[in-house]
Amino acid sequence: MTEVTTVDHVVIRFAGDSGDGMQLTGDRFTHDTAVAGNDFSTLPNFPAEIRAPAGTVAGVSSFQLHFADFDIRTPGDRPDVLVAMNPAALKANLGDLPRGGLIIADTADFTPRNLAKVGYAADPLTDGSLSDYQVHALDLSGQASAAVAALGLGRKEAARTKNMYALGLLDWLYGRPTENTIAFLETKFATAPQIRDANIAALKAGYAFGETTEVFTNRYKVAPAPVPSGTYRQISGNRALAYGLMAGAAKAGLQLFLGAYPITPASDVLHHLAAAKAAGVLTFQAEDEIAAVGAALGASFAGQLGVTTTSGPGLALKMETIGLAVMLELPLVICDIQRAGPATGMPTKTEQADLTQALFGRHGEAPLPVIAPQSPGDCFTAAYEAVKLAVDYRTPVILLSDGYLANGAEPWAVPDLASLPPIDPAFATEPNRPDGEFWPYLRDDKLARAWAVPGTPGLEHRIGGIEKADGTGAVSYDPANHEFMVQLRQRKVEGIASVVPDVVVDDPSGQARILVLGWGSTYGPISAAARRVRGSGRNVATAHVRHLNPLPANLGEVLRSYQRVLVPEMNLGQLAMVLRAKYLVDVQPYSRVRGLPISLSELAADLNELIDLTEEES
Amino acid sequence: MTTTTGPGLAGVPLSLTPLNRKDFVSDQEVRWCPGCGDYAVLATFQGLMPQLGIRRENTVIVSGIGCSSRFPYYVDTYGMHSIHGRAPAIATGIAMTRPDLAVWVVTGDGDALSIGGNHLVHALRRNVNITIMLFNNRIYGLTKGQYSPTSEQGKVTKSTPVGSVDRPFNPVSLALGAEATFVARTVDSHRAHLTEVLSAAITHRGAALVEIYQNCPIFNDGAFDSLKGADGGLIPLRHGEPVIFGPDNARCVVRGPDGSLRVAYVEDVDPAEVLVHDAHADDPGLAFALSRLTDTADLVTAPIGIFRDVERPTYDDLARDQLTVQTDPGERITSLQKLIAGGDTWTV
């Protein structure tokens, strides 16, 4: 008889060859988990090569899912369960699996040839080398093929249903409902009934295999997580970002115009917005990154909302145009979905090393607001805020997401659009001078300039990249005027601090001497690590910076009130450098640049050490 | 809303009151060098605009960087003096989002053909509804006299003290190679011709490229003097008319048995052999062959006029046709609310 063990959280990693459908399997298990009411966080991890040579370590694609009965912050460092579809997947992922972990391996692909390909002299499933793990070596491909035999598929096609068979087995093991995945398969393969039926049959067979055989002595139960009431959906960062941009444009009453050039990991934003034609979104796949931002700036000049999406290499190419946008003082939203650099770097891997590029990467004094979301769902809110800042202040805004947020997913409470703050483009429609003239560089109390769009009679004017005379916007080479304008543009952006919320410190005991400060996607690992540290009875404070420019007004005071400040970043200490320069506080960088989110267990261990050290000091 | 008859300006509202040249003169002092060909183009442009009948406020001029790119400052419409080479990209965003605007691009040989070459060919390929005036003076003027991508091979400048070694572009050939739907060439000093060509270009729906031979008296004076020889170097092209030119129309263009074109004396050929220009031919082959009569080295002959003028749906029209634009703000929010919820939700 199978026993049911209740656990509070589980991390599962599905791993296989790039063509094995691991991303789809993980995505569907996530959906099934969402329906079960758990909190979850996901980490897709795939090679840049679309189809690396089959069976090689380079071609391994994986999808990790962490789900729990409580509010979780990361996709987890180390899986409890590894589903390995071939020897390469086992080889590439075994190192992350703790002793005692569960391995479900598809024996069909453990052929001498495949074993040799990744350097296994003997079959690890049978040679005893995995004796420290709970190994379930099953012929998933064979069993899936048998389950769909009656449907008349070819041998290869039949074996391809092994991922759904594995999903069915995992659904049984963790008590996930399969109805949604069945409905999904019915829609996805509506035009290919044979494939549809085969996938559904394999899914059901996998579930039934768990239920009827006694291969597994334990099933696991993860209770639903308590969350605020509301309507939820699963959302990835890139989708949330696209929706946030659409919501901002809709609330501002502007057409959303996206100029973009395909680049990993930002292309999905282009895809989501290109699919939104029924919502009036205009997308332009440009000839290059420069044209993409140029066209977006043109759309803004024309009185719409110009947006461009890219990754680090593309941001570098766009910089001259962004500098022009700083000079023109027009709204423009630039989304950089950061990836590991420099140069091509590791396109499918995450990093946060574009912060200094975003802050300082333009020639001349070219300040602009920079904002970073902290989780996949938060990409919506950050994008909306970027639109609002761009429109309110007539400025380009850079949003820094990253590959982990872009492709990761979490449950998301669908926001009520009516309750979002209004965005008013407040176009100039009348002359703004007593003599009936229109001066495009007259400013409101926020220092935002008048925005008159073509088609408005009587307000015809010319703007350009040459320095502007204060007020009139006429070409000016006057030294004093240039200095004044440089400072004025700086003051305008600094003034945004008045609408930037204070940084909030989480220090439950009030006794912490160490503050861990994060930005962007490090929010998850930092808060999870702090929870672990506090769980062992120690004190640590955390805070998160969402606005990288201007920084929150109270930040200096917060930094100075702790004995130590640690700033974990997926770069070599870029925010730490800014904080040290701006506040003269001895901020300590904590750098990890492995193309992966910062490990919460490693960070927790390091924090414990640092706490010990700090206590010894005082 | 009333519109002009030219399809290129369809959707651009007409002015309720007649406009005149002065309405298009801005308060900025024109700062080109004395004798610069840009003055003539500016004056002609300001004379043409009122004739189009469209509202002044619905005209946008976008330029890049270079002497000619100062143009927008001097015309009292909406305008943007942008960055080097990027004007066609910026104009694309304007044209896509605002079909009610007449969008002009002002650029030069360095701006359009060197740093901005990629944007130029793609704007032409896509057939975005913009009109590009390419001022070709075959030199970099603003940076004080380096050779440009249209300078003749062997050009001696400060950056090529013993002569340039690279072959120049023929801008008309390049545009035709990108299958632009409207390609023309004119000359700064021929006011009537300039007016006629620019008028045809702006009323053409789609990307129009007009190369304007323009003299730079400071760094490349007399760049086009070789066309003013006794025999006459300019070959006027008129749709449906035989291609004859020079004093007393003594010379002509004939098509050889292999399809290639050459210049001949009318008296030496059978009148039936003289080429009749067809600017509306769908195949750009003939227009391209005509463009090759431009000798980019010594420049002794150069066809002027409209090489090609064909109808093809524009990129911006097609892109807009794919959209459903909700005009009611409330409905827009309601439908977006439904979209972001998606199909797979659960309620707690």
PDB file of C-alpha atoms in Angstrom, chain B residues 219-317:
ATOM      1  CA  PHE B 219      34.565  71.504 -49.881  1.00  0.00           C
ATOM      2  CA  ASN B 220      33.470  70.177 -53.265  1.00  0.00           C
ATOM      3  CA  ASP B 221      32.736  73.153 -55.461  1.00  0.00           C
ATOM      4  CA  GLY B 222      31.707  72.301 -58.964  1.00  0.00           C
ATOM      5  CA  ALA B 223      30.925  68.686 -58.067  1.00  0.00           C
ATOM      6  CA  PHE B 224      28.404  68.549 -60.894  1.00  0.00           C
ATOM      7  CA  ASP B 225      30.000  70.965 -63.361  1.00  0.00           C
ATOM      8  CA  SER B 226      31.025  68.078 -65.569  1.00  0.00           C
ATOM      9  CA  LEU B 227      27.351  67.656 -66.438  1.00  0.00           C
ATOM     10  CA  LYS B 228      27.251  71.163 -67.852  1.00  0.00           C
ATOM     11  CA  GLY B 229      29.489  70.433 -70.852  1.00  0.00           C
ATOM     12  CA  ALA B 230      28.693  71.783 -74.290  1.00  0.00           C
ATOM     13  CA  ASP B 231      27.086  68.494 -75.198  1.00  0.00           C
ATOM     14  CA  GLY B 232      24.747  68.558 -72.155  1.00  0.00           C
ATOM     15  CA  GLY B 233      25.091  65.827 -69.563  1.00  0.00           C
ATOM     16  CA  LEU B 234      21.664  65.779 -67.911  1.00  0.00           C
ATOM     17  CA  ILE B 235      19.232  63.307 -69.417  1.00  0.00           C
ATOM     18  CA  PRO B 236      15.653  64.293 -68.509  1.00  0.00           C
ATOM     19  CA  LEU B 237      13.314  61.343 -68.072  1.00  0.00           C
ATOM     20  CA  ARG B 238       9.603  61.726 -68.705  1.00  0.00           C
ATOM     21  CA  HIS B 239       7.201  58.845 -68.507  1.00  0.00           C
ATOM     22  CA  GLY B 240       5.934  57.835 -71.948  1.00  0.00           C
ATOM     23  CA  GLU B 241       8.339  60.088 -73.834  1.00  0.00           C
ATOM     24  CA  PRO B 242      11.443  59.253 -75.843  1.00  0.00           C
ATOM     25  CA  VAL B 243      14.638  59.809 -73.899  1.00  0.00           C
ATOM     26  CA  ILE B 244      16.361  62.596 -75.822  1.00  0.00           C
ATOM     27  CA  PHE B 245      18.577  65.311 -74.378  1.00  0.00           C
ATOM     28  CA  GLY B 246      21.318  67.864 -74.922  1.00  0.00           C
ATOM     29  CA  PRO B 247      21.424  71.000 -77.045  1.00  0.00           C
ATOM     30  CA  ASP B 248      18.789  70.746 -79.782  1.00  0.00           C
ATOM     31  CA  ASN B 249      17.858  67.345 -78.350  1.00  0.00           C
ATOM     32  CA  ALA B 250      20.649  65.958 -80.452  1.00  0.00           C
ATOM     33  CA  ARG B 251      21.354  62.984 -78.294  1.00  0.00           C
ATOM     34  CA  CYS B 252      19.239  60.073 -77.138  1.00  0.00           C
ATOM     35  CA  VAL B 253      19.267  56.808 -75.258  1.00  0.00           C
ATOM     36  CA  VAL B 254      18.881  53.614 -77.252  1.00  0.00           C
ATOM     37  CA  ARG B 255      18.457  50.048 -76.164  1.00  0.00           C
ATOM     38  CA  GLY B 256      20.838  47.561 -77.714  1.00  0.00           C
ATOM     39  CA  PRO B 257      19.907  44.049 -78.815  1.00  0.00           C
ATOM     40  CA  ASP B 258      21.164  42.665 -75.478  1.00  0.00           C
ATOM     41  CA  GLY B 259      18.854  45.024 -73.560  1.00  0.00           C
ATOM     42  CA  SER B 260      21.644  47.326 -72.427  1.00  0.00           C
ATOM     43  CA  LEU B 261      21.285  51.080 -72.831  1.00  0.00           C
ATOM     44  CA  ARG B 262      23.695  53.484 -74.456  1.00  0.00           C
ATOM     45  CA  VAL B 263      23.820  57.116 -75.423  1.00  0.00           C
ATOM     46  CA  ALA B 264      23.797  57.938 -79.158  1.00  0.00           C
ATOM     47  CA  TYR B 265      23.227  60.866 -81.509  1.00  0.00           C
ATOM     48  CA  VAL B 266      19.668  60.987 -82.740  1.00  0.00           C
ATOM     49  CA  GLU B 267      20.861  61.471 -86.311  1.00  0.00           C
ATOM     50  CA  ASP B 268      22.779  58.200 -86.142  1.00  0.00           C
ATOM     51  CA  VAL B 269      19.886  55.962 -85.098  1.00  0.00           C
ATOM     52  CA  ASP B 270      16.518  54.821 -86.340  1.00  0.00           C
ATOM     53  CA  PRO B 271      13.916  56.898 -84.401  1.00  0.00           C
ATOM     54  CA  ALA B 272      12.182  53.644 -83.476  1.00  0.00           C
ATOM     55  CA  GLU B 273      15.295  52.636 -81.554  1.00  0.00           C
ATOM     56  CA  VAL B 274      15.099  55.598 -79.170  1.00  0.00           C
ATOM     57  CA  LEU B 275      14.059  54.412 -75.743  1.00  0.00           C
ATOM     58  CA  VAL B 276      10.625  55.492 -74.505  1.00  0.00           C
ATOM     59  CA  HIS B 277      10.701  55.884 -70.739  1.00  0.00           C
ATOM     60  CA  ASP B 278       8.285  53.778 -68.700  1.00  0.00           C
ATOM     61  CA  ALA B 279       8.389  54.837 -65.042  1.00  0.00           C
ATOM     62  CA  HIS B 280       5.417  52.635 -64.213  1.00  0.00           C
ATOM     63  CA  ALA B 281       6.955  49.329 -65.283  1.00  0.00           C
ATOM     64  CA  ASP B 282       6.542  46.821 -62.509  1.00  0.00           C
ATOM     65  CA  ASP B 283       9.980  45.364 -63.201  1.00  0.00           C
ATOM     66  CA  PRO B 284      12.693  47.759 -62.012  1.00  0.00           C
ATOM     67  CA  GLY B 285      15.090  46.469 -64.684  1.00  0.00           C
ATOM     68  CA  LEU B 286      14.683  49.316 -67.151  1.00  0.00           C
ATOM     69  CA  ALA B 287      14.892  51.941 -64.436  1.00  0.00           C
ATOM     70  CA  PHE B 288      18.035  50.269 -63.176  1.00  0.00           C
ATOM     71  CA  ALA B 289      19.565  50.256 -66.650  1.00  0.00           C
ATOM     72  CA  LEU B 290      18.812  53.976 -66.915  1.00  0.00           C
ATOM     73  CA  SER B 291      20.433  54.561 -63.532  1.00  0.00           C
ATOM     74  CA  ARG B 292      23.619  52.965 -64.873  1.00  0.00           C
ATOM     75  CA  LEU B 293      23.924  55.783 -67.419  1.00  0.00           C
ATOM     76  CA  THR B 294      25.137  57.816 -64.482  1.00  0.00           C
ATOM     77  CA  ASP B 295      28.876  57.742 -64.628  1.00  0.00           C
ATOM     78  CA  THR B 296      29.815  58.015 -60.969  1.00  0.00           C
ATOM     79  CA  ALA B 297      33.428  58.837 -61.779  1.00  0.00           C
ATOM     80  CA  ASP B 298      33.653  61.700 -64.270  1.00  0.00           C
ATOM     81  CA  LEU B 299      29.917  62.253 -64.254  1.00  0.00           C
ATOM     82  CA  VAL B 300      29.510  63.279 -67.863  1.00  0.00           C
ATOM     83  CA  THR B 301      25.949  62.018 -68.114  1.00  0.00           C
ATOM     84  CA  ALA B 302      23.212  61.583 -65.514  1.00  0.00           C
ATOM     85  CA  PRO B 303      19.530  60.961 -66.046  1.00  0.00           C
ATOM     86  CA  ILE B 304      17.260  63.185 -63.977  1.00  0.00           C
ATOM     87  CA  GLY B 305      13.532  62.916 -63.321  1.00  0.00           C
ATOM     88  CA  ILE B 306      11.446  60.006 -62.135  1.00  0.00           C
ATOM     89  CA  PHE B 307      13.112  56.673 -62.807  1.00  0.00           C
ATOM     90  CA  ARG B 308      10.394  54.607 -61.182  1.00  0.00           C
ATOM     91  CA  ASP B 309       6.924  55.283 -59.841  1.00  0.00           C
ATOM     92  CA  VAL B 310       4.865  52.167 -59.166  1.00  0.00           C
ATOM     93  CA  GLU B 311       2.008  51.331 -56.815  1.00  0.00           C
ATOM     94  CA  ARG B 312       2.510  48.815 -54.061  1.00  0.00           C
ATOM     95  CA  PRO B 313       0.761  48.576 -50.671  1.00  0.00           C
ATOM     96  CA  THR B 314       2.731  50.430 -48.007  1.00  0.00           C
ATOM     97  CA  TYR B 315       4.153  48.777 -44.925  1.00  0.00           C
ATOM     98  CA  ASP B 316       2.409  51.170 -42.562  1.00  0.00           C
ATOM     99  CA  ASP B 317      -1.005  50.726 -44.221  1.00  0.00           C
TER     100      ASP B 317
END
